[in-house]
PDB file of C-alpha atoms in Angstrom:
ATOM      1  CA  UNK N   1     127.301  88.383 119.654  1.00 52.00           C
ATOM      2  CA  UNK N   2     124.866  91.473 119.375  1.00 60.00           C
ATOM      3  CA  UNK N   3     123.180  92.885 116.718  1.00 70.00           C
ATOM      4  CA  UNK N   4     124.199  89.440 114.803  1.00 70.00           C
ATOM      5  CA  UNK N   5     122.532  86.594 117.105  1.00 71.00           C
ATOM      6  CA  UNK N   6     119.510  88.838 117.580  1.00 75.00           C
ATOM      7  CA  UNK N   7     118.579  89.081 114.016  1.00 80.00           C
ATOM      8  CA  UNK N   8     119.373  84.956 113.262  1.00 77.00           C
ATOM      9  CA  UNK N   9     117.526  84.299 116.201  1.00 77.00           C
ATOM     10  CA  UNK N  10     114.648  86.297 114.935  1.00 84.00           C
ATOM     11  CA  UNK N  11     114.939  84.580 111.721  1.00 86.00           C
ATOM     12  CA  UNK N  12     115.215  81.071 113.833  1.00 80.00           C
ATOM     13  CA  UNK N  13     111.471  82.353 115.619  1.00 81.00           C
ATOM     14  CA  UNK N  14     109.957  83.016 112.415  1.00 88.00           C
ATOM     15  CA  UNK N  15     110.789  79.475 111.267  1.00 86.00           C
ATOM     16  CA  UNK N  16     109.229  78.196 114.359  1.00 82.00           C
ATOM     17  CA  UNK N  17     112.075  77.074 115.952  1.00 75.00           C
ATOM     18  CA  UNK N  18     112.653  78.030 119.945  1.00 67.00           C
ATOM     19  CA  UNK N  19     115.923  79.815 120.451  1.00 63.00           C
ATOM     20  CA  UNK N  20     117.493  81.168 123.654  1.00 56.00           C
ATOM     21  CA  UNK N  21     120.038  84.230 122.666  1.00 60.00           C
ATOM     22  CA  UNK N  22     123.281  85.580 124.599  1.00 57.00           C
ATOM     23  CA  UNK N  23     123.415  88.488 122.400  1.00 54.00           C
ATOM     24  CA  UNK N  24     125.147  90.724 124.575  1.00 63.00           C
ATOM     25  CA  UNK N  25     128.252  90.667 125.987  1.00 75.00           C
ATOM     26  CA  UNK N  26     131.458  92.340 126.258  1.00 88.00           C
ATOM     27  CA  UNK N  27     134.219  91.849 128.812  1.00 94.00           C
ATOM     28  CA  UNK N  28     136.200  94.375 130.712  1.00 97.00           C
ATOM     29  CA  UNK N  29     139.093  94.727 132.594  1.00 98.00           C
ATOM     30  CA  UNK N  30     140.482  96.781 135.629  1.00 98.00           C
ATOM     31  CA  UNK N  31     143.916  97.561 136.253  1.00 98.00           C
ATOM     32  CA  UNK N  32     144.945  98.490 140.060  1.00 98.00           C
ATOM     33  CA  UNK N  33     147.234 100.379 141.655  1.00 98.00           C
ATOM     34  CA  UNK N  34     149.165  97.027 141.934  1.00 98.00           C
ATOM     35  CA  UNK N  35     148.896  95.638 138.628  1.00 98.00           C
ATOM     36  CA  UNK N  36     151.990  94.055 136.604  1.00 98.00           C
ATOM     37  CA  UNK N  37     152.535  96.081 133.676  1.00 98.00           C
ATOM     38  CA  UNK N  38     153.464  92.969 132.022  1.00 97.00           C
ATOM     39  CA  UNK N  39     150.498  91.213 132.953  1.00 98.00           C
ATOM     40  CA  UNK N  40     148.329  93.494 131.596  1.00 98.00           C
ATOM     41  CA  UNK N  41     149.966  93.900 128.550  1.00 98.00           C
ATOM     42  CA  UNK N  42     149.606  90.193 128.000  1.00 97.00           C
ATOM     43  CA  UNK N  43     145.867  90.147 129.241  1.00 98.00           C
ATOM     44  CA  UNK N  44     144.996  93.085 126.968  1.00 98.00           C
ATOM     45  CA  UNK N  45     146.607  91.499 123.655  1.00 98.00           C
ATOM     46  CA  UNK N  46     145.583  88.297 124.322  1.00 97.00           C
ATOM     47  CA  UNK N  47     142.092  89.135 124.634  1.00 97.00           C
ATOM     48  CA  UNK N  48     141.821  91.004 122.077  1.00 97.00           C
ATOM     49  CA  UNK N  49     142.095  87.672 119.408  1.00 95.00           C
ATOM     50  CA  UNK N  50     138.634  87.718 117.737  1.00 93.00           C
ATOM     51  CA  UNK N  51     135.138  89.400 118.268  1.00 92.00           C
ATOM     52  CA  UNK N  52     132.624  87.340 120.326  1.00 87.00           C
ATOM     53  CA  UNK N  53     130.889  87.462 123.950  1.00 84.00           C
ATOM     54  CA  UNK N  54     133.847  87.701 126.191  1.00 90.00           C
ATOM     55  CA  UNK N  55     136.341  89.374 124.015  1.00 94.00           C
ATOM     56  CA  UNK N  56     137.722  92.713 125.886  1.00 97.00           C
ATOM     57  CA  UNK N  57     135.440  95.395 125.516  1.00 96.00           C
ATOM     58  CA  UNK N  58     135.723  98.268 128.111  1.00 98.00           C
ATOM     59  CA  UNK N  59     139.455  98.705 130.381  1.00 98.00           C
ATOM     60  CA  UNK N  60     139.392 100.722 133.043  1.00 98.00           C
ATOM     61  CA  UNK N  61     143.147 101.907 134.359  1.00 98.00           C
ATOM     62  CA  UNK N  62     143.501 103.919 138.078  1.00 98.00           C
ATOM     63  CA  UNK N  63     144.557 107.281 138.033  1.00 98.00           C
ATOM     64  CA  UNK N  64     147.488 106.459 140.370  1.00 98.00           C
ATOM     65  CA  UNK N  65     149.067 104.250 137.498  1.00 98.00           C
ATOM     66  CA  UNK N  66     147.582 105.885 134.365  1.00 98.00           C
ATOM     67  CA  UNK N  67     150.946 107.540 133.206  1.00 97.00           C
ATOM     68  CA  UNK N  68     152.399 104.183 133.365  1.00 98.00           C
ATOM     69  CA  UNK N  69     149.115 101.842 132.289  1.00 98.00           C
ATOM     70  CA  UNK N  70     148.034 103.769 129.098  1.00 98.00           C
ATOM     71  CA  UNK N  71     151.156 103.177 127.410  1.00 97.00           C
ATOM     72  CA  UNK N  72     151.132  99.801 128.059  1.00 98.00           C
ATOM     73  CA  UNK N  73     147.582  99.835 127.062  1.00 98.00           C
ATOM     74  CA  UNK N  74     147.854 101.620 124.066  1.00 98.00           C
ATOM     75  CA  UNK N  75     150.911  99.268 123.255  1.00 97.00           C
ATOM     76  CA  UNK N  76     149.338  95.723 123.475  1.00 97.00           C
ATOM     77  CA  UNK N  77     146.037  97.407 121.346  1.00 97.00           C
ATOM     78  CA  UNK N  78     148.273  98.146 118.899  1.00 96.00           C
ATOM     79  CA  UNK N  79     149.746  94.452 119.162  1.00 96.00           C
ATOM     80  CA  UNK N  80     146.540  92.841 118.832  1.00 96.00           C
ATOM     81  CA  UNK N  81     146.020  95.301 115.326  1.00 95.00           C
ATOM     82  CA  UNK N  82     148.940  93.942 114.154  1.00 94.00           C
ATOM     83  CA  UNK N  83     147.931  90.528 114.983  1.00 94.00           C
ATOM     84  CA  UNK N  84     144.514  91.218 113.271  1.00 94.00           C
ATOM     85  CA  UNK N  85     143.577  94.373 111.018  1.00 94.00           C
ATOM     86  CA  UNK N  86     144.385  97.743 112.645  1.00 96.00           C
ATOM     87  CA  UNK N  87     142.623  98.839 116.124  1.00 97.00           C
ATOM     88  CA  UNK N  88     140.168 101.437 117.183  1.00 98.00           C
ATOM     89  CA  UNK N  89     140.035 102.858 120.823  1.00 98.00           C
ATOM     90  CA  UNK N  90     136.999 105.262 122.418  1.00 98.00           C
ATOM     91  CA  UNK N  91     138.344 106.807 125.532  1.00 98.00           C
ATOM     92  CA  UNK N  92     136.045 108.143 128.014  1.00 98.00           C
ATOM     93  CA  UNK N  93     136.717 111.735 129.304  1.00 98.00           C
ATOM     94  CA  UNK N  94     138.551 110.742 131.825  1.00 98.00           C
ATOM     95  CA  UNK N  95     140.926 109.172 130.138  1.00 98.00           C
ATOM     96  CA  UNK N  96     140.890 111.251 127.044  1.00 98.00           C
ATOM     97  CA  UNK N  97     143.689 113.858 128.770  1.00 97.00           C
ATOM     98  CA  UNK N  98     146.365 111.178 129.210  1.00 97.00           C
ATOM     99  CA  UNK N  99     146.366 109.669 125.986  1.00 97.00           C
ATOM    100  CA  UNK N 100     148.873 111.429 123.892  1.00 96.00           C
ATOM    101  CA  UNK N 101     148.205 113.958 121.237  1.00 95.00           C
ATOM    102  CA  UNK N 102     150.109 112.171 119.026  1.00 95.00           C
ATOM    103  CA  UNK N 103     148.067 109.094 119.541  1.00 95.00           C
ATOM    104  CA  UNK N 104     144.636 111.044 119.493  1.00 95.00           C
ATOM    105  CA  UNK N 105     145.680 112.740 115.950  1.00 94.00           C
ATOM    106  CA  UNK N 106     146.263 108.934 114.124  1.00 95.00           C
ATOM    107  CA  UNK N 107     143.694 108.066 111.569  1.00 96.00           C
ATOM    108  CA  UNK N 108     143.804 104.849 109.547  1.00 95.00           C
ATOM    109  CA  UNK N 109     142.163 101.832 107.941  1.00 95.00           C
ATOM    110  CA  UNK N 110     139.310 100.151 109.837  1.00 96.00           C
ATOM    111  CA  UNK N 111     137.974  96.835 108.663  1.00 95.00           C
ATOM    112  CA  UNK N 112     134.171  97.020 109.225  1.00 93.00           C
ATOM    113  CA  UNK N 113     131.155  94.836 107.754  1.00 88.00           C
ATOM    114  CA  UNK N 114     130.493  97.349 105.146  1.00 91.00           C
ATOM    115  CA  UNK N 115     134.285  97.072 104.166  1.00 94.00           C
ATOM    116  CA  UNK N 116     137.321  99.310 104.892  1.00 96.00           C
ATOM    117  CA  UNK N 117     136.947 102.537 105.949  1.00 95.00           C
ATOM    118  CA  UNK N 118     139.368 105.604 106.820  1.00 97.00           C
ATOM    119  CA  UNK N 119     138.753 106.926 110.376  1.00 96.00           C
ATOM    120  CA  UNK N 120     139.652 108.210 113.065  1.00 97.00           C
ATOM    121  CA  UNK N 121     141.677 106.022 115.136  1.00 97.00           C
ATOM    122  CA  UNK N 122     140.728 107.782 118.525  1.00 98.00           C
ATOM    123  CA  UNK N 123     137.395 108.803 119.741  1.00 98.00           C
ATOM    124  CA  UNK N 124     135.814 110.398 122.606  1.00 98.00           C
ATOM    125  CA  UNK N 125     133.523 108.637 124.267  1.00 98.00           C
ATOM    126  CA  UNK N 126     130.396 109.392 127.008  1.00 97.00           C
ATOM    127  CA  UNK N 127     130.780 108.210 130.414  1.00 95.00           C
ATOM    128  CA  UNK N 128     127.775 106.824 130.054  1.00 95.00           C
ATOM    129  CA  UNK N 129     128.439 104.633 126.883  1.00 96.00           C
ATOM    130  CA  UNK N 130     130.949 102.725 128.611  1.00 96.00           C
ATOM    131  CA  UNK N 131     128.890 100.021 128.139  1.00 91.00           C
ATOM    132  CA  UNK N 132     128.319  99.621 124.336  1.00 92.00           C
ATOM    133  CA  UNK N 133     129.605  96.755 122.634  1.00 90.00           C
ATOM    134  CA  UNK N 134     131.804  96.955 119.929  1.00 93.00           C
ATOM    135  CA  UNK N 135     130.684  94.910 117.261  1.00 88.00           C
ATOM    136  CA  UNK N 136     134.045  94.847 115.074  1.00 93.00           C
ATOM    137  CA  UNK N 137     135.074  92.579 112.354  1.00 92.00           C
ATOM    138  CA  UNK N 138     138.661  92.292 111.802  1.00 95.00           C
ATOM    139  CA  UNK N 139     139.564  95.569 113.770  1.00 97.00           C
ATOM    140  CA  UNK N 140     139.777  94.926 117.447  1.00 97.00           C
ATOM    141  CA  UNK N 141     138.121  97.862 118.684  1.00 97.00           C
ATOM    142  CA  UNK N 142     137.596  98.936 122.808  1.00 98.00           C
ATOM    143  CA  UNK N 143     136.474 101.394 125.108  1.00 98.00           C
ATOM    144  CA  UNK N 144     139.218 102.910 127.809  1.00 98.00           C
ATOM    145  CA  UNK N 145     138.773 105.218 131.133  1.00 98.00           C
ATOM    146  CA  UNK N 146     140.545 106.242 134.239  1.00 98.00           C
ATOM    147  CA  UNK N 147     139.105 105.594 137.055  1.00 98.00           C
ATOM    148  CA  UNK N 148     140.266 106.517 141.142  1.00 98.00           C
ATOM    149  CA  UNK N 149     140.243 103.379 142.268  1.00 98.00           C
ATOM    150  CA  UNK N 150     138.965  99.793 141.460  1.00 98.00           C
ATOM    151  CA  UNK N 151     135.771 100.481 144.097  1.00 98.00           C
ATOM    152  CA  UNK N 152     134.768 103.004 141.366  1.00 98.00           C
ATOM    153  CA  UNK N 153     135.461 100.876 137.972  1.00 98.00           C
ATOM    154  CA  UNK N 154     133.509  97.887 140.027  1.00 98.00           C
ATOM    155  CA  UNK N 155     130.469 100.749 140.459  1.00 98.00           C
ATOM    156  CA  UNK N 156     130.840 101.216 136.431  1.00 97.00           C
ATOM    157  CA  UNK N 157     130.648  97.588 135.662  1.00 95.00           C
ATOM    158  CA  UNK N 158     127.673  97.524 137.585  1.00 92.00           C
ATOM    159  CA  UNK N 159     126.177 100.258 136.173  1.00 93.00           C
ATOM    160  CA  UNK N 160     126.948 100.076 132.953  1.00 92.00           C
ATOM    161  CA  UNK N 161     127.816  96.357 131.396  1.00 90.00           C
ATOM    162  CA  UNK N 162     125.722  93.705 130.630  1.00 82.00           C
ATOM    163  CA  UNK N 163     127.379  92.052 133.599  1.00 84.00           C
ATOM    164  CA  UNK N 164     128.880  89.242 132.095  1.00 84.00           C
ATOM    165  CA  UNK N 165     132.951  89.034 132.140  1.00 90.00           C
ATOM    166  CA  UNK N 166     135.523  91.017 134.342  1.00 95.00           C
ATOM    167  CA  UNK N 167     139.230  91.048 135.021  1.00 98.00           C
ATOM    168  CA  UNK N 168     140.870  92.059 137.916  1.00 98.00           C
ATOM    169  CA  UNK N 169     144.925  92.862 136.938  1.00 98.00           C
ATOM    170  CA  UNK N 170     146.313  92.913 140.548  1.00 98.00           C
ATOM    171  CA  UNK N 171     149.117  91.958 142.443  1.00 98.00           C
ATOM    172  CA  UNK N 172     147.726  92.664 145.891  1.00 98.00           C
ATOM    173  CA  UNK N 173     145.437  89.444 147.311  1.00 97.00           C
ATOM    174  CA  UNK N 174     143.089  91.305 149.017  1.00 98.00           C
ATOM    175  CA  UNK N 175     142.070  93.598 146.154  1.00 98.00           C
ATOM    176  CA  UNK N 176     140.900  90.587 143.903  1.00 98.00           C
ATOM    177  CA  UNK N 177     138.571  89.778 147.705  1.00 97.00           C
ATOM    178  CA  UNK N 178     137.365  92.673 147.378  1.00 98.00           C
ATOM    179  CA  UNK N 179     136.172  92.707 143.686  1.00 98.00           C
ATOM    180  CA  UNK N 180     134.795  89.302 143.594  1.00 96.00           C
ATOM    181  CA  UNK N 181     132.729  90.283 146.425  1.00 96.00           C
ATOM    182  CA  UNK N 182     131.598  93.316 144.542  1.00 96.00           C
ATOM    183  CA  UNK N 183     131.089  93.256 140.747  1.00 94.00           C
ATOM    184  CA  UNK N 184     127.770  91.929 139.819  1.00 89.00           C
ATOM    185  CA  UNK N 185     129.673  89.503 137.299  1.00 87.00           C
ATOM    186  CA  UNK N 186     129.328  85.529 136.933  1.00 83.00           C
ATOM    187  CA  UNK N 187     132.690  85.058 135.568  1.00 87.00           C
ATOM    188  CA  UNK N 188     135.790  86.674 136.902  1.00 94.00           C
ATOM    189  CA  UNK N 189     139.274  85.808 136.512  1.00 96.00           C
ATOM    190  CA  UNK N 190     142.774  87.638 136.403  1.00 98.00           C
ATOM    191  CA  UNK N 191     143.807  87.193 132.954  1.00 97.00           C
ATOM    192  CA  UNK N 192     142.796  87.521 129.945  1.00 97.00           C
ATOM    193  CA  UNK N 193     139.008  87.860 129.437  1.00 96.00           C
ATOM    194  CA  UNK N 194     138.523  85.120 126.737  1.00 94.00           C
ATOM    195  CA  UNK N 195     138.822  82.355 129.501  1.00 92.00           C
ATOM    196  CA  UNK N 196     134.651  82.480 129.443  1.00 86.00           C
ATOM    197  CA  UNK N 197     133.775  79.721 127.143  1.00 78.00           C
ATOM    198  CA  UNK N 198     132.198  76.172 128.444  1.00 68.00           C
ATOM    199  CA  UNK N 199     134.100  74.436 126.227  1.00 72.00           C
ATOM    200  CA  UNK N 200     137.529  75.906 127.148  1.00 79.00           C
ATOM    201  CA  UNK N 201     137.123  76.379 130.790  1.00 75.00           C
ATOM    202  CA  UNK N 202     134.566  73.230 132.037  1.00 71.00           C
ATOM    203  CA  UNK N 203     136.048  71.271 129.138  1.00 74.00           C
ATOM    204  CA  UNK N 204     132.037  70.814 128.261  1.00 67.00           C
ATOM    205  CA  UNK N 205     130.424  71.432 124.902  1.00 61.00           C
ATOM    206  CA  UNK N 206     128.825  74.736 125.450  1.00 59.00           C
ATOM    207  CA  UNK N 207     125.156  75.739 123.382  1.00 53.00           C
ATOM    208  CA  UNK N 208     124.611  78.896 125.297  1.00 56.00           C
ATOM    209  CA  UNK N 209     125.666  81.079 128.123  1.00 54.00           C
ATOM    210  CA  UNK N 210     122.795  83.303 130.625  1.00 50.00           C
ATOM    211  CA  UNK N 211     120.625  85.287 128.328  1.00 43.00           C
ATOM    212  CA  UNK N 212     122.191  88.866 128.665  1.00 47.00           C
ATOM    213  CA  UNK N 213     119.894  90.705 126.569  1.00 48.00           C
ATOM    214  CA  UNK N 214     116.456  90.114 128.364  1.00 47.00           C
ATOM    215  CA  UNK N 215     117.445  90.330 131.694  1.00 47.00           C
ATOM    216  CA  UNK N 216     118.882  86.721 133.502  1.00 46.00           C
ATOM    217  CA  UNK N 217     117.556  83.831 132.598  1.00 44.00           C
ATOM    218  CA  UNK N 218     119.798  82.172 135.946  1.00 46.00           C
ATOM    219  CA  UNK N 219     120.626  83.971 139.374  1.00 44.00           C
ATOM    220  CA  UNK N 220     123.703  83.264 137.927  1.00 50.00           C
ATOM    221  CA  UNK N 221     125.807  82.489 134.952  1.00 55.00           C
ATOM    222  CA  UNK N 222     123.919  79.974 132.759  1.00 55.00           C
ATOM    223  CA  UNK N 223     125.542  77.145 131.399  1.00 59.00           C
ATOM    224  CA  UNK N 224     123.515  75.017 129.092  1.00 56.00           C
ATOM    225  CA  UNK N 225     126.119  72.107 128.162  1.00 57.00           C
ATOM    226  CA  UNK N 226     125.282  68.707 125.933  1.00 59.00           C
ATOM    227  CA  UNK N 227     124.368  67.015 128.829  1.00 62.00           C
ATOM    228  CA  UNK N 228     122.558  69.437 131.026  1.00 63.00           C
ATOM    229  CA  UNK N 229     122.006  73.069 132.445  1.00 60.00           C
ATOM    230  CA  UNK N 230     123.362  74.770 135.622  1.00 59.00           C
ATOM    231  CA  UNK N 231     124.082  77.463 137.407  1.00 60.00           C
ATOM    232  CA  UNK N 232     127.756  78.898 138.425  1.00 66.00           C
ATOM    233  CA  UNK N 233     129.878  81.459 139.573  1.00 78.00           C
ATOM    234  CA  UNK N 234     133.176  80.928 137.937  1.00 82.00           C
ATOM    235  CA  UNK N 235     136.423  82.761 138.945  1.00 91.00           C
ATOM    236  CA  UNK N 236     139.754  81.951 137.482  1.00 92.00           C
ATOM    237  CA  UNK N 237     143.229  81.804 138.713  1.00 95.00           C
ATOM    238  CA  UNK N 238     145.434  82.280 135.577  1.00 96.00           C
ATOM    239  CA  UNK N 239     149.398  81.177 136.205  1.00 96.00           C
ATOM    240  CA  UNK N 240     150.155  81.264 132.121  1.00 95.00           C
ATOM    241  CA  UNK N 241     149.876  85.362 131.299  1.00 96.00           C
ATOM    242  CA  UNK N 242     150.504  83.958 127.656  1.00 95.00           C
ATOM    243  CA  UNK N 243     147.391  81.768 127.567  1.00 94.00           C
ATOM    244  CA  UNK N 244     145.940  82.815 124.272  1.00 94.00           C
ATOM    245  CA  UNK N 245     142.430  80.809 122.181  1.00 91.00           C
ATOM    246  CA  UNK N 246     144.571  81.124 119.217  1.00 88.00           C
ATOM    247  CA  UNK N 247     148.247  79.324 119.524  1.00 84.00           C
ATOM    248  CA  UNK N 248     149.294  79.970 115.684  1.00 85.00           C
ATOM    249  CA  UNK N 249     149.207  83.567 116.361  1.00 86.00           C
ATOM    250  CA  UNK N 250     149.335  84.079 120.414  1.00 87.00           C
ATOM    251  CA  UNK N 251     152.976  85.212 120.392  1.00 87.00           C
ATOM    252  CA  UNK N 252     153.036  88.986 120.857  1.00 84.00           C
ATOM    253  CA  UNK N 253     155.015  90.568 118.531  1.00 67.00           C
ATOM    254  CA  UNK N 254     157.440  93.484 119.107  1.00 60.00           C
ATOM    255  CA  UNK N 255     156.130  96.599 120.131  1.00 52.00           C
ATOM    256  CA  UNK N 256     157.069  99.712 117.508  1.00 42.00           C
ATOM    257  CA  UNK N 257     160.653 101.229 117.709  1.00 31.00           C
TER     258      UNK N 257
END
């Protein structure tokens, strides 16, 4: 994902081969004013498993629920750490208030290309950098605001993504009509974000979802398979809230005491 496929496909193009990239990606995730606390603990850990395309990138949480959500939030990112190598968070000014002080004030290891580093384990973070991709290694690393209702986060995603992946944590029917209807995102589910893979959801070996990076190569989301190419809209109805790419480590352990 990112900065990675770009330069191998560039290295691909100098060796005369023809390469299509999905460079960019990044999921995100919206929690309502109805959403299951439990649910979106699960959705959050579980998507948070390993860095590619449709890993969790950006979470937006409603003002109305915020005092309860962040927690939570906070709470399955430091699950997935455990699960992996530490955790990182950038919280957007609007959020930045609600997360406590004791929280903002952590530093600690983070696992990057270069190696370890010590840093800051809480960031502030533009409005307008919601969209940036987190290219971590082992550190699962994301991007959190507040927003006033899941209208506005839907404007964001539109706005700022690359339009790829989105999540709608919601108990209420008629709120998941209403985002489908208005994100600007190919594949939408309301679950965990790491659904988005040919292989694992059309049960079809996948070479390559919509080109992201260059503006769409489809009207919609791209699928080239082994045996062919199309176009889709794909929205997913998750029962399992433990569903999880990675079953030797998808239980969630224990949050701290």
């Amino acid at each position: 994902s990112g900065p990675a496929v770009a330069q191998l496909g560039a290295v691909a193009r100098q060796a005369g081969v023809p390469v299509s990239l999905h460079g960019t990606g990044g999921a995100w995730m919206v929690a309502d004013a109805t959403a299951d606390a439990e649910r979106f603990a699960a959705a959050v850990f579980h998507s948070l498993d390993r860095k590619v395309c449709n890993t969790l990138n950006t979470c937006c949480i409603v003002r109305s629920r915020a005092h309860e959500l962040i927690p939570v939030f906070l709470e399955a990112l430091e699950a997935a750490g455990r699960r992996r190598k530490g955790w990182r968070l950038h919280a957007a000014p609007a959020a930045w208030p609600l997360i406590p002080e004791a929280w903002r004030s952590r530093s600690g290891a983070v696992h990057r290309a270069e190696g370890v580093t010590t840093e800051a384990l809480v960031t502030p973070l533009a409005e307008a950098d919601l969209g940036r991709e987190w290219e971590w290694e082992e550190t699962p690393e994301v991007s959190l605001t507040v927003v006033e209702d899941a209208a506005e986060a839907v404007a964001l995603f539109n706005a700022h993504s690359p339009r790829f992946a989105a999540s709608l944590i919601a108990e209420d029917p008629a709120a998941h009509e209403a985002f489908f209807s208005a994100i600007d995102a190919p594949f939408t589910g309301d679950g965990f974000t790491r659904w988005v893979d040919g292989q694992y959801a059309l049960n079809k070996p996948e070479l390559g979802l919509s080109n992201w990076e260059n503006g769409r190569l489809f009207a919609r989301g791209g699928v080239l398979s082994g045996d062919g190419v199309f176009t889709i809209r794909a929205r997913v109805r998750q029962t399992d809230i433990e569903l999880d790419r990675n079953p030797a480590t998808a239980a969630r352990p224990p949050g701290r005491p």
